[in-house]
Amino acid sequence: MSAEIIRLAAVCQRVGLSKTTVYQKIKKSEFPAPLKLGKRAVGFLVADVEKWITSRERTTQAAQP
Protein backbone atom coordinates (compact mmCIF):
# COMPACT_ATOMS: atom_id res chain seq x y z
CA MET A 1 0.00 0.00 0.00
CA SER A 2 1.46 3.33 -1.07
CA ALA A 3 0.60 6.47 0.85
CA GLU A 4 1.61 9.91 -0.37
CA ILE A 5 3.02 12.26 2.24
CA ILE A 6 3.20 16.03 1.85
CA ARG A 7 4.98 18.61 3.95
CA LEU A 8 3.36 21.43 5.91
CA ALA A 9 3.87 24.10 3.23
CA ALA A 10 1.95 21.97 0.71
CA VAL A 11 -0.80 21.32 3.27
CA CYS A 12 -1.19 25.04 3.93
CA GLN A 13 -1.39 25.76 0.22
CA ARG A 14 -3.91 22.96 -0.34
CA VAL A 15 -6.27 23.93 2.51
CA GLY A 16 -5.76 27.70 2.46
CA LEU A 17 -4.74 28.00 6.11
CA SER A 18 -1.61 29.35 7.77
CA LYS A 19 0.88 27.13 9.59
CA THR A 20 -0.27 28.56 12.91
CA THR A 21 -3.92 27.82 12.17
CA VAL A 22 -3.14 24.26 11.06
CA TYR A 23 -1.25 23.58 14.31
CA GLN A 24 -4.03 25.18 16.38
CA LYS A 25 -6.56 22.88 14.70
CA ILE A 26 -4.30 19.85 15.30
CA LYS A 27 -4.09 20.75 18.99
CA LYS A 28 -7.92 20.91 19.15
CA SER A 29 -8.18 17.60 17.22
CA GLU A 30 -9.88 19.45 14.36
CA PHE A 31 -7.22 18.56 11.77
CA PRO A 32 -5.30 15.34 11.06
CA ALA A 33 -2.10 14.99 13.05
CA PRO A 34 1.20 14.86 11.17
CA LEU A 35 3.52 11.87 10.92
CA LYS A 36 7.00 12.24 12.35
CA LEU A 37 9.48 11.80 9.49
CA GLY A 38 12.65 12.62 11.38
CA LYS A 39 14.00 14.61 14.31
CA ARG A 40 12.74 17.92 12.93
CA ALA A 41 10.48 16.92 10.05
CA VAL A 42 6.82 16.05 9.83
CA GLY A 43 4.52 15.21 6.96
CA PHE A 44 0.82 14.70 6.40
CA LEU A 45 -0.92 11.86 4.60
CA VAL A 46 -2.63 13.27 1.51
CA ALA A 47 -5.60 10.96 2.11
CA ASP A 48 -6.13 12.43 5.61
CA VAL A 49 -5.93 16.00 4.30
CA GLU A 50 -8.36 15.20 1.47
CA LYS A 51 -10.82 13.64 3.97
CA TRP A 52 -10.62 16.81 6.07
CA ILE A 53 -11.33 18.98 3.00
CA THR A 54 -14.31 16.78 2.09
CA SER A 55 -15.67 17.01 5.64
CA ARG A 56 -15.44 20.82 5.46
CA GLU A 57 -17.32 20.80 2.14
CA ARG A 58 -20.12 18.73 3.72
CA THR A 59 -20.27 21.06 6.72
CA THR A 60 -20.56 24.09 4.45
CA GLN A 61 -23.27 22.47 2.29
CA ALA A 62 -25.28 21.43 5.35
CA ALA A 63 -25.23 25.01 6.68
CA GLN A 64 -26.71 26.47 3.49
CA PRO A 65 -30.51 26.75 3.28
mmCIF file of C-alpha atoms in Angstrom:
data_model
loop_
_atom_site.group_PDB
_atom_site.id
_atom_site.type_symbol
_atom_site.label_atom_id
_atom_site.label_comp_id
_atom_site.label_asym_id
_atom_site.label_seq_id
_atom_site.Cartn_x
_atom_site.Cartn_y
_atom_site.Cartn_z
ATOM 1 C CA MET A 1 0.000 0.000 0.000
ATOM 2 C CA SER A 2 1.462 3.331 -1.069
ATOM 3 C CA ALA A 3 0.598 6.475 0.853
ATOM 4 C CA GLU A 4 1.609 9.907 -0.374
ATOM 5 C CA ILE A 5 3.018 12.262 2.245
ATOM 6 C CA ILE A 6 3.199 16.032 1.854
ATOM 7 C CA ARG A 7 4.981 18.613 3.952
ATOM 8 C CA LEU A 8 3.361 21.432 5.906
ATOM 9 C CA ALA A 9 3.866 24.103 3.226
ATOM 10 C CA ALA A 10 1.949 21.972 0.709
ATOM 11 C CA VAL A 11 -0.801 21.318 3.271
ATOM 12 C CA CYS A 12 -1.192 25.044 3.927
ATOM 13 C CA GLN A 13 -1.390 25.759 0.215
ATOM 14 C CA ARG A 14 -3.915 22.964 -0.343
ATOM 15 C CA VAL A 15 -6.271 23.931 2.514
ATOM 16 C CA GLY A 16 -5.757 27.700 2.464
ATOM 17 C CA LEU A 17 -4.740 28.002 6.114
ATOM 18 C CA SER A 18 -1.607 29.351 7.767
ATOM 19 C CA LYS A 19 0.879 27.126 9.590
ATOM 20 C CA THR A 20 -0.268 28.562 12.913
ATOM 21 C CA THR A 21 -3.924 27.816 12.168
ATOM 22 C CA VAL A 22 -3.136 24.259 11.063
ATOM 23 C CA TYR A 23 -1.247 23.582 14.307
ATOM 24 C CA GLN A 24 -4.030 25.175 16.384
ATOM 25 C CA LYS A 25 -6.557 22.884 14.702
ATOM 26 C CA ILE A 26 -4.303 19.854 15.296
ATOM 27 C CA LYS A 27 -4.090 20.750 18.991
ATOM 28 C CA LYS A 28 -7.922 20.914 19.155
ATOM 29 C CA SER A 29 -8.175 17.598 17.219
ATOM 30 C CA GLU A 30 -9.877 19.453 14.357
ATOM 31 C CA PHE A 31 -7.220 18.557 11.770
ATOM 32 C CA PRO A 32 -5.304 15.338 11.057
ATOM 33 C CA ALA A 33 -2.097 14.989 13.047
ATOM 34 C CA PRO A 34 1.198 14.855 11.166
ATOM 35 C CA LEU A 35 3.523 11.874 10.922
ATOM 36 C CA LYS A 36 7.000 12.241 12.353
ATOM 37 C CA LEU A 37 9.485 11.805 9.488
ATOM 38 C CA GLY A 38 12.653 12.621 11.378
ATOM 39 C CA LYS A 39 13.997 14.612 14.311
ATOM 40 C CA ARG A 40 12.740 17.917 12.929
ATOM 41 C CA ALA A 41 10.483 16.923 10.049
ATOM 42 C CA VAL A 42 6.816 16.049 9.834
ATOM 43 C CA GLY A 43 4.518 15.214 6.960
ATOM 44 C CA PHE A 44 0.822 14.703 6.402
ATOM 45 C CA LEU A 45 -0.917 11.864 4.600
ATOM 46 C CA VAL A 46 -2.625 13.265 1.513
ATOM 47 C CA ALA A 47 -5.603 10.962 2.108
ATOM 48 C CA ASP A 48 -6.128 12.432 5.606
ATOM 49 C CA VAL A 49 -5.933 16.002 4.303
ATOM 50 C CA GLU A 50 -8.365 15.204 1.471
ATOM 51 C CA LYS A 51 -10.820 13.640 3.971
ATOM 52 C CA TRP A 52 -10.619 16.807 6.070
ATOM 53 C CA ILE A 53 -11.332 18.979 3.001
ATOM 54 C CA THR A 54 -14.312 16.779 2.094
ATOM 55 C CA SER A 55 -15.673 17.011 5.636
ATOM 56 C CA ARG A 56 -15.435 20.818 5.460
ATOM 57 C CA GLU A 57 -17.324 20.797 2.144
ATOM 58 C CA ARG A 58 -20.118 18.725 3.720
ATOM 59 C CA THR A 59 -20.275 21.058 6.722
ATOM 60 C CA THR A 60 -20.562 24.093 4.448
ATOM 61 C CA GLN A 61 -23.270 22.472 2.287
ATOM 62 C CA ALA A 62 -25.280 21.432 5.353
ATOM 63 C CA ALA A 63 -25.229 25.006 6.678
ATOM 64 C CA GLN A 64 -26.708 26.468 3.487
ATOM 65 C CA PRO A 65 -30.510 26.753 3.285
#
